[in-house]
Short mmCIF file of C-alpha atoms in Angstrom, two decimals:
data_model
loop_
_atom_site.label_atom_id
_atom_site.label_comp_id
_atom_site.label_asym_id
_atom_site.label_seq_id
_atom_site.Cartn_x
_atom_site.Cartn_y
_atom_site.Cartn_z
CA MET A 6 39.99 93.27 155.12
CA GLY A 7 43.57 94.09 154.22
CA HIS A 8 45.31 94.62 151.02
CA PRO A 9 46.95 91.36 150.12
CA ARG A 10 49.51 92.95 147.54
CA LYS A 11 50.57 95.60 150.25
CA ALA A 12 50.91 92.86 153.03
CA LEU A 13 53.19 91.00 150.37
CA ARG A 14 55.24 93.99 149.39
CA THR A 15 55.87 94.47 153.29
CA THR A 16 56.48 90.96 153.94
CA THR A 17 59.14 90.79 150.98
CA VAL A 18 60.75 93.97 151.83
CA GLY A 19 61.74 92.70 155.25
CA ALA A 20 62.94 89.53 153.94
CA VAL A 21 65.19 91.25 151.32
CA SER A 22 66.19 93.72 153.74
CA ALA A 23 67.51 91.28 156.14
CA THR A 24 69.38 89.43 153.49
CA LEU A 25 71.11 92.53 152.21
CA ILE A 26 71.96 93.73 155.56
CA ALA A 27 73.24 90.35 156.73
CA GLY A 28 75.49 90.35 153.59
CA SER A 29 76.71 93.90 154.21
CA ALA A 30 77.57 93.11 157.70
CA LEU A 31 79.49 90.03 156.65
CA GLY A 32 81.31 91.70 154.04
CA LEU A 33 82.17 94.65 155.93
CA ALA A 34 82.70 93.54 159.62
CA PRO A 35 86.41 94.58 159.64
CA THR A 36 85.80 98.31 158.74
CA ALA A 37 81.93 98.67 159.77
CA GLN A 38 83.13 101.28 162.44
CA ALA A 39 84.84 103.55 159.94
CA ALA A 40 81.39 105.24 158.93
CA ASP A 41 78.58 106.61 161.10
CA ALA A 42 75.55 104.41 161.51
CA VAL A 43 73.00 104.38 158.90
CA ARG A 44 70.17 106.94 159.25
CA PHE A 45 66.89 105.99 157.87
CA VAL A 46 64.91 109.23 157.02
CA ASP A 47 61.90 110.55 154.72
CA ILE A 48 62.81 113.03 151.98
CA ALA A 49 60.01 114.96 150.38
CA GLY A 50 60.51 114.47 146.42
CA ASP A 51 58.77 116.23 143.57
CA GLY A 52 55.37 117.47 144.55
CA GLY A 53 55.83 116.34 148.18
CA THR A 54 55.91 112.75 147.47
CA VAL A 55 57.70 110.98 150.17
CA LEU A 56 60.73 109.01 149.52
CA LYS A 57 62.20 106.54 151.95
CA ALA A 58 65.94 106.97 152.08
CA ASN A 59 69.08 106.08 154.08
CA VAL A 60 72.06 108.26 154.71
CA ILE A 61 75.70 107.21 155.83
CA THR A 62 78.07 109.86 156.60
CA PRO A 63 81.94 109.31 157.09
CA ALA A 64 82.83 108.93 160.80
CA GLY A 65 83.30 112.01 162.66
CA ALA A 66 81.66 114.19 160.24
CA ASP A 67 80.76 117.06 162.44
CA GLY A 68 80.17 119.82 160.03
CA SER A 69 83.42 121.20 160.14
CA ARG A 70 84.34 119.95 156.50
CA ARG A 71 82.34 119.29 153.35
CA TYR A 72 82.32 115.68 151.81
CA PRO A 73 81.49 114.82 148.02
CA LEU A 74 78.06 113.62 147.92
CA LEU A 75 76.91 110.32 146.00
CA VAL A 76 73.03 109.72 145.51
CA LEU A 77 71.79 106.11 144.77
CA PRO A 78 68.35 105.57 143.38
CA THR A 79 67.41 101.96 143.76
CA SER A 80 66.98 99.39 141.08
CA TRP A 81 63.48 98.33 139.81
CA GLY A 82 61.66 96.31 142.53
CA LEU A 83 64.50 96.44 145.20
CA PRO A 84 64.23 98.34 148.60
CA GLN A 85 66.16 101.15 149.97
CA VAL A 86 68.71 98.96 151.47
CA GLU A 87 69.81 97.57 148.16
CA TYR A 88 73.27 99.53 148.14
CA LEU A 89 73.88 99.33 151.98
CA ALA A 90 77.13 97.53 151.67
CA GLN A 91 78.48 99.69 149.10
CA ALA A 92 77.31 102.90 150.72
CA GLN A 93 79.27 101.89 153.72
CA LYS A 94 82.43 101.25 151.86
CA LEU A 95 81.94 104.73 150.13
CA ALA A 96 81.21 106.42 153.30
CA ASN A 97 84.59 104.70 154.82
CA SER A 98 86.44 106.16 152.04
CA GLY A 99 84.93 109.89 152.81
CA TYR A 100 81.68 110.15 151.02
CA ILE A 101 78.19 111.26 152.02
CA VAL A 102 75.95 108.56 150.67
CA VAL A 103 72.10 108.98 150.15
CA SER A 104 70.27 106.02 148.87
CA TYR A 105 66.75 106.27 148.29
CA ASN A 106 63.55 103.99 147.08
CA VAL A 107 62.23 105.41 143.92
CA ARG A 108 58.71 106.62 143.82
CA GLY A 109 56.28 103.94 143.30
CA PHE A 110 58.18 101.20 144.81
CA TRP A 111 57.94 99.49 148.16
CA GLN A 112 57.43 102.18 151.11
CA SER A 113 58.03 105.47 148.98
CA GLY A 114 54.87 107.24 147.96
CA GLY A 115 53.56 107.97 144.48
CA GLU A 116 53.14 105.65 141.36
CA ILE A 117 55.66 104.07 139.15
CA GLU A 118 56.71 106.89 136.44
CA VAL A 119 59.52 104.59 134.77
CA ALA A 120 62.31 107.37 135.03
CA GLY A 121 59.73 110.13 133.91
CA PRO A 122 60.13 113.89 134.73
CA PRO A 123 59.09 113.21 138.35
CA ASP A 124 61.86 110.72 138.72
CA THR A 125 64.57 113.03 137.81
CA ALA A 126 62.70 115.76 139.65
CA ASP A 127 63.02 113.54 142.84
CA ALA A 128 66.58 112.92 142.26
CA SER A 129 67.34 116.59 142.61
CA LYS A 130 65.13 117.04 145.57
CA VAL A 131 67.28 114.33 147.15
CA ILE A 132 70.36 116.18 146.25
CA ASP A 133 68.68 119.34 147.65
CA TRP A 134 68.00 117.77 151.03
CA ALA A 135 71.22 116.31 151.25
CA LEU A 136 72.93 119.67 150.87
CA ALA A 137 70.76 121.17 153.44
CA ASN A 138 70.96 118.23 155.99
CA THR A 139 74.55 116.88 155.70
CA PRO A 140 77.86 118.18 155.24
CA ALA A 141 77.83 117.46 151.60
CA ASP A 142 79.82 119.56 149.19
CA ASP A 143 77.63 121.05 146.37
CA ARG A 144 80.59 121.20 144.01
CA HIS A 145 81.43 117.48 144.37
CA ILE A 146 78.01 115.45 143.49
CA GLY A 147 77.84 111.94 141.80
CA MET A 148 75.18 109.69 141.16
CA ALA A 149 75.29 105.78 140.70
CA GLY A 150 72.79 102.87 140.48
CA VAL A 151 72.13 99.39 139.06
CA SER A 152 69.36 99.00 136.30
CA TYR A 153 66.51 101.56 136.95
CA GLY A 154 68.90 103.36 139.15
CA ALA A 155 71.26 103.76 136.28
CA GLY A 156 68.87 104.96 133.98
CA ILE A 157 67.69 107.83 136.37
CA SER A 158 71.17 108.64 137.35
CA LEU A 159 71.93 109.17 133.58
CA LEU A 160 68.65 111.33 132.88
CA THR A 161 69.40 113.33 136.12
CA ALA A 162 72.91 114.13 135.01
CA ALA A 163 71.53 115.71 131.61
CA LYS A 164 68.96 117.78 133.66
CA ASP A 165 70.80 118.72 136.77
CA LYS A 166 74.19 120.35 135.91
CA ARG A 167 75.22 119.82 139.79
CA VAL A 168 75.83 116.13 139.00
CA LYS A 169 79.50 115.91 138.07
CA ALA A 170 80.08 112.26 137.77
CA VAL A 171 77.80 109.18 136.95
CA ALA A 172 78.27 105.22 137.29
CA ALA A 173 75.57 103.76 135.29
CA LEU A 174 75.60 99.92 135.93
CA SER A 175 73.48 97.56 133.87
CA GLY A 176 71.20 100.35 132.88
CA TRP A 177 69.81 101.70 129.66
CA ALA A 178 70.45 104.79 127.35
CA ASP A 179 67.56 104.08 124.87
CA LEU A 180 64.72 102.22 126.43
CA ILE A 181 62.92 101.55 123.26
CA ASP A 182 66.15 99.82 121.57
CA SER A 183 66.30 97.79 124.78
CA ILE A 184 62.93 96.06 124.84
CA TYR A 185 61.78 96.66 121.29
CA SER A 186 64.82 96.40 119.24
CA GLY A 187 64.28 95.35 115.71
CA ARG A 188 60.70 96.61 116.27
CA THR A 189 60.12 93.29 118.18
CA GLN A 190 58.81 93.22 121.70
CA HIS A 191 61.28 91.41 124.37
CA VAL A 192 58.18 89.77 126.01
CA GLN A 193 60.22 87.76 128.56
CA ALA A 194 62.06 90.89 129.57
CA GLY A 195 58.74 93.00 129.65
CA ALA A 196 57.12 90.45 131.86
CA LEU A 197 59.72 90.38 134.20
CA LEU A 198 59.45 94.16 134.75
CA ASP A 199 55.78 94.05 134.74
CA GLY A 200 55.59 91.16 137.22
CA ALA A 201 58.26 92.77 139.54
CA SER A 202 56.53 96.00 139.52
CA LEU A 203 53.13 94.47 140.53
CA VAL A 204 54.54 92.62 143.61
CA THR A 205 56.60 95.49 144.72
CA GLY A 206 55.01 98.86 143.62
CA ARG A 207 52.22 100.70 142.21
CA GLN A 208 51.83 101.02 138.36
CA SER A 209 50.51 104.20 137.20
CA ALA A 210 47.47 103.89 134.67
CA GLU A 211 49.88 105.15 131.95
CA LEU A 212 52.43 102.32 132.72
CA ARG A 213 49.69 99.69 132.75
CA GLN A 214 48.51 101.02 129.40
CA ILE A 215 51.95 100.86 127.79
CA PHE A 216 52.25 97.23 129.14
CA ASP A 217 48.98 96.20 127.72
CA ASN A 218 50.04 97.79 124.37
CA PHE A 219 53.29 96.12 124.20
CA TYR A 220 51.88 92.79 124.81
CA ALA A 221 48.97 93.12 122.34
CA SER A 222 51.15 94.54 119.36
CA ASN A 223 48.80 97.42 119.05
CA LEU A 224 50.37 99.04 116.09
CA SER A 225 48.01 101.99 116.23
CA LYS A 226 49.60 102.87 119.51
CA GLU A 227 53.35 101.97 118.41
CA GLN A 228 54.42 105.59 117.99
CA ASP A 229 52.86 106.62 121.33
CA MET A 230 54.93 103.78 122.95
CA ILE A 231 58.09 104.81 121.20
CA ASP A 232 57.67 108.55 122.16
CA TRP A 233 56.96 107.39 125.58
CA GLY A 234 60.37 105.67 125.75
CA LYS A 235 62.14 108.40 123.90
CA LYS A 236 61.21 110.80 126.77
CA ARG A 237 62.52 108.35 129.24
CA SER A 238 66.13 107.63 127.33
CA ALA A 239 69.14 109.66 128.15
CA ALA A 240 70.07 109.30 124.45
CA THR A 241 67.44 111.97 123.78
CA TYR A 242 69.15 114.25 126.14
CA VAL A 243 72.81 113.55 125.08
CA ASP A 244 73.53 116.97 123.97
CA GLN A 245 72.47 118.34 127.07
CA LEU A 246 74.35 115.79 128.88
CA ASN A 247 77.53 116.65 127.01
CA LYS A 248 76.98 120.19 127.90
CA ASN A 249 76.86 119.69 131.45
CA GLY A 250 80.06 117.86 131.18
CA ALA A 251 79.34 115.01 133.87
CA ALA A 252 82.10 112.10 133.69
CA VAL A 253 79.94 109.17 132.75
CA MET A 254 81.03 105.42 133.50
CA MET A 255 78.86 102.67 132.03
CA ALA A 256 79.01 98.87 132.64
CA ASN A 257 77.03 96.25 131.15
CA ALA A 258 76.95 92.51 130.92
CA TRP A 259 77.13 90.94 127.44
CA GLY A 260 74.00 88.71 127.83
CA ASP A 261 71.82 91.39 129.44
CA THR A 262 68.32 90.21 128.25
CA VAL A 263 66.78 93.53 129.54
CA PHE A 264 69.32 96.21 128.38
CA SER A 265 71.33 94.91 125.66
CA PRO A 266 74.99 96.15 125.38
CA ASN A 267 74.33 97.67 121.93
CA GLN A 268 72.40 100.66 122.93
CA TYR A 269 75.07 101.38 125.58
CA ALA A 270 77.93 101.25 123.03
CA ASP A 271 75.90 103.50 120.61
CA PHE A 272 75.24 105.93 123.32
CA TYR A 273 78.78 105.89 124.68
CA GLU A 274 80.28 106.83 121.22
CA LYS A 275 78.00 110.03 121.27
CA LEU A 276 79.42 111.28 124.65
CA THR A 277 82.12 113.80 124.47
CA GLY A 278 83.04 114.18 128.20
CA PRO A 279 85.10 111.97 130.24
CA LYS A 280 83.58 108.39 129.90
CA ARG A 281 84.34 104.86 130.20
CA LEU A 282 82.69 101.66 129.06
CA GLU A 283 82.97 98.12 130.77
CA LEU A 284 81.27 94.88 129.17
CA ARG A 285 81.60 91.72 130.95
CA PRO A 286 80.10 88.21 130.84
CA GLY A 287 76.71 87.76 132.54
CA ASP A 288 72.98 88.86 132.36
CA HIS A 289 71.27 91.94 133.80
CA ALA A 290 72.77 93.05 136.97
CA THR A 291 74.40 89.85 137.61
CA ALA A 292 77.98 91.31 137.26
CA GLU A 293 77.34 93.72 140.03
CA LEU A 294 75.57 91.38 142.15
CA THR A 295 78.37 90.18 144.55
CA GLY A 296 79.30 93.77 145.18
CA LEU A 297 75.84 94.42 146.88
CA PHE A 298 76.56 91.93 149.45
CA GLY A 299 80.00 93.58 150.39
CA LEU A 300 82.00 91.03 148.40
CA PRO A 301 85.03 91.91 146.12
CA ASN A 302 83.56 92.92 142.75
CA ASP A 303 85.42 94.54 139.94
CA VAL A 304 82.40 96.79 138.71
CA TRP A 305 82.22 98.50 142.21
CA THR A 306 85.91 98.80 142.62
CA ASP A 307 85.98 100.66 139.33
CA THR A 308 83.15 102.78 140.54
CA GLY A 309 84.97 103.84 143.61
CA ARG A 310 87.90 104.50 141.60
CA TRP A 311 85.78 106.80 138.96
CA PHE A 312 84.25 108.74 141.72
CA ASP A 313 87.86 109.20 143.58
CA HIS A 314 89.13 110.68 140.56
CA TYR A 315 86.19 112.83 139.34
CA LEU A 316 84.99 113.87 142.72
CA LYS A 317 88.04 113.90 144.92
CA GLY A 318 90.69 114.45 142.41
CA ALA A 319 92.63 111.53 143.38
CA ASP A 320 95.46 110.64 140.87
CA ASN A 321 94.58 106.85 140.36
CA GLU A 322 95.14 106.77 136.68
CA ILE A 323 91.65 105.66 135.75
CA ASP A 324 91.67 108.56 133.35
CA ARG A 325 94.72 107.26 131.67
CA GLU A 326 93.76 103.61 131.21
CA GLN A 327 92.08 102.64 127.68
CA PRO A 328 88.36 103.80 128.36
CA VAL A 329 86.76 100.72 126.79
CA ARG A 330 87.29 97.57 128.83
CA LEU A 331 86.06 94.09 127.97
CA LYS A 332 86.29 90.71 129.19
CA SER A 333 85.47 87.76 126.88
CA ARG A 334 82.83 85.07 127.61
CA SER A 335 85.42 82.63 126.88
CA GLY A 336 87.74 83.47 129.54
CA GLY A 337 90.99 85.50 130.24
CA GLY A 338 91.69 88.90 131.34
CA TYR A 339 90.46 92.25 130.58
CA GLU A 340 91.30 93.86 127.20
CA GLY A 341 91.52 97.66 126.65
CA TYR A 342 90.40 99.62 123.77
CA PRO A 343 90.72 103.29 122.76
CA ASP A 344 87.14 103.45 121.58
CA TRP A 345 84.15 101.27 120.79
CA LYS A 346 85.03 101.10 117.02
CA SER A 347 88.52 99.66 117.69
CA VAL A 348 86.90 96.49 119.54
CA GLY A 349 86.08 94.89 116.19
CA ALA A 350 89.16 96.20 114.34
CA THR A 351 88.77 93.80 111.34
CA ARG A 352 85.58 92.30 109.69
CA LYS A 353 85.23 88.97 108.08
CA LYS A 354 82.10 88.11 105.89
CA ILE A 355 80.24 84.94 105.53
CA ALA A 356 78.41 84.56 102.50
CA LEU A 357 74.81 83.67 102.72
CA SER A 358 74.52 82.34 99.09
CA GLY A 359 71.73 80.57 97.54
CA THR A 360 68.02 80.65 97.89
CA THR A 361 66.18 79.29 101.01
CA THR A 362 62.54 79.22 102.12
CA ILE A 363 61.39 78.70 105.66
CA HIS A 364 58.01 78.28 106.79
CA THR A 365 56.80 80.16 109.99
CA ASN A 366 54.83 79.77 113.27
CA VAL A 367 57.34 76.84 114.60
CA ASP A 368 60.17 77.04 116.81
CA SER A 369 63.04 75.26 115.14
CA GLY A 370 64.80 74.41 118.16
CA ALA A 371 67.41 77.45 117.62
CA ASP A 372 66.77 79.85 120.66
CA GLY A 373 68.09 82.82 122.40
CA GLY A 374 67.68 80.94 125.88
CA ILE A 375 65.74 82.03 128.99
CA VAL A 376 65.78 85.37 130.40
CA PHE A 377 68.50 85.63 133.27
CA LEU A 378 68.94 81.86 133.42
CA SER A 379 71.06 81.27 130.12
CA SER A 380 73.35 84.34 130.47
CA ILE A 381 74.11 83.46 134.10
CA LEU A 382 74.99 79.72 133.06
CA ASP A 383 77.25 81.15 130.37
CA GLN A 384 78.79 83.60 133.00
CA ILE A 385 79.19 81.11 135.66
CA ALA A 386 80.10 77.88 133.65
CA GLN A 387 80.76 79.12 130.07
CA ALA A 388 77.60 77.35 128.88
CA PRO A 389 75.28 79.31 126.63
CA PRO A 390 72.25 78.02 124.88
CA VAL A 391 73.18 75.12 122.46
CA ALA A 392 71.49 73.62 119.27
CA ALA A 393 72.43 70.61 117.00
CA ILE A 394 72.96 72.53 113.82
CA PRO A 395 72.80 69.42 111.37
CA LEU A 396 69.55 68.50 113.08
CA LEU A 397 67.82 71.78 112.81
CA PRO A 398 64.70 71.25 110.66
CA ARG A 399 65.35 73.12 107.30
CA ARG A 400 61.63 73.62 106.76
CA TRP A 401 61.75 75.98 109.68
CA ALA A 402 65.22 77.16 109.79
CA ALA A 403 67.65 78.70 107.33
CA VAL A 404 71.44 77.55 107.94
CA TRP A 405 74.73 78.79 106.58
CA GLN A 406 78.18 78.06 107.64
CA SER A 407 81.54 79.23 107.41
CA GLU A 408 84.66 77.45 106.46
CA LYS A 409 86.56 75.48 109.29
CA TYR A 410 88.80 77.87 110.95
CA ALA A 411 92.43 77.04 111.21
CA THR A 412 93.15 79.58 114.01
CA ALA A 413 91.04 80.79 116.85
CA GLN A 414 88.64 83.70 116.03
CA GLN A 415 88.07 86.57 118.56
CA VAL A 416 84.74 87.78 118.00
CA ARG A 417 84.41 91.33 119.37
CA GLY A 418 81.77 93.84 118.94
CA THR A 419 78.54 93.72 116.81
CA ALA A 420 77.76 91.20 114.13
CA LYS A 421 75.78 92.64 111.06
CA LEU A 422 73.46 90.55 109.01
CA HIS A 423 72.49 91.89 105.48
CA THR A 424 70.05 90.03 103.47
CA THR A 425 67.20 90.14 101.12
CA VAL A 426 63.94 88.43 102.30
CA THR A 427 60.61 87.92 100.20
CA PRO A 428 57.58 87.36 102.45
CA THR A 429 54.28 85.86 101.58
CA LYS A 430 52.40 87.94 103.95
CA GLU A 431 52.62 91.81 104.90
CA SER A 432 54.00 91.05 108.43
CA GLY A 433 56.58 88.93 109.87
CA THR A 434 59.20 88.24 112.43
CA LEU A 435 62.77 86.59 111.80
CA VAL A 436 65.31 85.97 114.42
CA ALA A 437 68.95 85.46 113.69
CA TYR A 438 71.46 83.47 115.63
CA LEU A 439 75.11 83.33 115.31
CA TYR A 440 76.52 79.90 116.50
CA ASP A 441 80.06 78.58 117.36
CA VAL A 442 79.98 75.07 115.84
CA GLY A 443 82.06 72.28 117.07
CA PRO A 444 83.53 69.34 114.97
CA LEU A 445 80.31 67.18 116.15
CA GLY A 446 77.83 69.80 115.05
CA LEU A 447 76.80 71.22 118.25
CA GLY A 448 76.44 74.96 118.21
CA LYS A 449 76.91 77.35 121.07
CA LEU A 450 75.20 80.52 120.86
CA VAL A 451 77.40 83.66 120.28
CA SER A 452 74.84 86.28 119.50
CA ASN A 453 71.21 86.93 118.27
CA ALA A 454 68.66 89.23 117.53
CA PRO A 455 65.05 89.67 116.33
CA TYR A 456 63.52 91.53 113.35
CA THR A 457 60.16 92.48 112.56
CA PHE A 458 58.44 94.08 109.68
CA HIS A 459 54.90 95.30 109.04
CA GLY A 460 53.10 96.89 105.96
CA GLN A 461 55.14 95.09 103.36
CA THR A 462 53.92 93.95 99.92
CA PRO A 463 53.71 89.93 99.67
CA GLY A 464 55.99 88.78 96.99
CA LYS A 465 57.99 91.73 97.10
CA PRO A 466 61.69 91.52 98.13
CA LEU A 467 62.57 93.40 101.39
CA GLY A 468 66.14 94.47 102.13
CA VAL A 469 67.18 93.43 105.79
CA ASP A 470 69.97 95.06 107.98
CA LEU A 471 70.17 93.74 111.42
CA GLU A 472 72.75 94.28 114.18
CA LEU A 473 73.04 91.12 116.50
CA PHE A 474 73.67 91.78 120.01
CA SER A 475 77.18 92.85 120.74
CA THR A 476 79.46 90.41 122.39
CA ALA A 477 82.99 88.89 122.87
CA TYR A 478 83.42 85.32 122.15
CA ASP A 479 86.51 83.15 121.30
CA VAL A 480 85.61 80.52 118.56
CA PRO A 481 88.41 77.99 118.75
CA ALA A 482 90.44 76.65 115.96
CA GLY A 483 88.98 73.76 114.26
CA HIS A 484 85.34 75.02 114.65
CA ARG A 485 82.87 77.11 112.23
CA LEU A 486 80.35 79.99 112.61
CA ALA A 487 76.86 79.35 111.51
CA LEU A 488 74.28 81.79 111.13
CA VAL A 489 70.66 80.42 111.56
CA VAL A 490 67.41 82.21 110.89
CA ASP A 491 63.96 80.99 112.20
CA THR A 492 60.78 82.78 113.15
CA VAL A 493 59.89 81.64 116.66
CA ASP A 494 61.72 82.38 119.83
CA PRO A 495 60.30 82.36 123.48
CA LEU A 496 62.25 85.59 124.32
CA TYR A 497 60.34 87.55 121.66
CA ILE A 498 56.61 88.18 120.35
CA GLU A 499 56.45 86.99 116.70
CA HIS A 500 54.29 88.48 114.10
CA ASN A 501 54.10 85.77 111.55
CA PRO A 502 50.44 85.27 110.21
CA SER A 503 49.57 81.51 109.92
CA GLY A 504 50.90 79.77 106.95
CA ALA A 505 53.43 82.65 106.04
CA GLN A 506 56.75 81.65 104.49
CA LEU A 507 60.12 83.75 103.99
CA THR A 508 62.29 83.34 101.41
CA PHE A 509 65.93 84.41 101.69
CA SER A 510 67.97 85.17 98.67
CA SER A 511 71.36 86.62 97.66
CA PRO A 512 71.10 88.99 94.42
CA ALA A 513 74.16 89.16 92.28
CA ASN A 514 73.78 93.03 92.67
CA ASP A 515 73.26 93.04 96.58
CA PRO A 516 74.77 89.77 97.95
CA SER A 517 73.64 88.48 101.37
CA TYR A 518 76.30 88.17 104.17
CA VAL A 519 76.90 88.38 108.01
CA SER A 520 79.75 90.44 108.95
CA ILE A 521 81.72 89.34 111.87
CA PRO A 522 83.80 91.73 113.96
CA LEU A 523 87.16 90.41 114.90
CA ARG A 524 89.82 91.41 117.22
CA GLU A 525 93.05 92.69 115.63
CA GLN A 526 95.44 89.97 116.01
#
């Protein structure tokens, strides 16, 4: 009897490959002859593990000259033809492009290591192979990727000084801060990654145990999970990355429910070499998606410009543009800033006065949405999750509102909550939401974030400082901002014992507030 999961994987790779190849053909028909045909090859990765790869070289590349090399590791769960359309475009403009399926997925060998040492060693082996088997220039090497490929590219640049430029799209720099922010499991994101890897790959025993501990909220294994994640986070190796001097471009979406923009922005600030940060509306990898089918796409256009300058020396002015580029979820063009801290140049506080007690274990109706779906709707139709603020049951939701704004408020950056909570149990979870509230009381979600505590003394006040997920959103004149706090959200695992209550207060010597970052007018 055959292996059903292997058969499913083989069938799926055919369907996905056909779709991507068809899309690339449609998108590139006028210029398809400018690059040589794609070659499918096997590359020996770390320990001899077979990596399925494809290679595209510029037309007429006969070994008489050298070309800059781009290495593209695939995304989590996608096959080796993922980047075919972009690879052809890049080859057309004079690059040798090698894209490969990371170990543990599809037809490549090995097990899923989640950007562990074997994955970065694989990337270096792919570079070795390209230098030995193509007319690639060992002085001009770049890496790029979406999601999983982005994380592997950043990590490899920290460990292999031959990598001179990186474009990390919808990736992570801090894995724990991505799916365990606020000490809270992002369960929908975790389940999405888990499910995709079960269908398209082969999980290692270590990865299976990590997922099981993640779902079970096994606190005895929490530090092990954190250590495992740090080993797979470019933020851990930022000093080495800075020492190597690679030029790093990072792009992400405001509503990324897998890798939040906060951890990218924090990492960006620690980089000392050439760098660029782009943030747009959308969810995980949706901003780059059309480019995978060869259609016009801002992210991939800037990726090409980034490599043209830092690998080819093209004077295309990308190094003289404002390095932080944002697009508001409310529409409009790109905004440029000299650095991340200039994004929210001014701050306005909303006082969270009074004392409010809420009961736990019930979803109040204020939610962060559904992984992928909600932020895609926001990207396409500017339709974020909504809640009727006046109707939220105060037994399960604490609500504070600002005054009505006379002028539009351009929220930019990271809102910060500071409050005091007194729990009745030693553990608990709260989720904070920031809403744009219209005249009829309908709130559109601006941002949210979870926060979990363990080992606290019941009845003892606890100080809470929480950064909400970074965003860019325009609140119209005549609207208010509202902060809502409840204890249950389908996006996250909650840790509220049955019957627990949370009391929010604002001591005179330590008042509670939410600080709103605003674009300088």
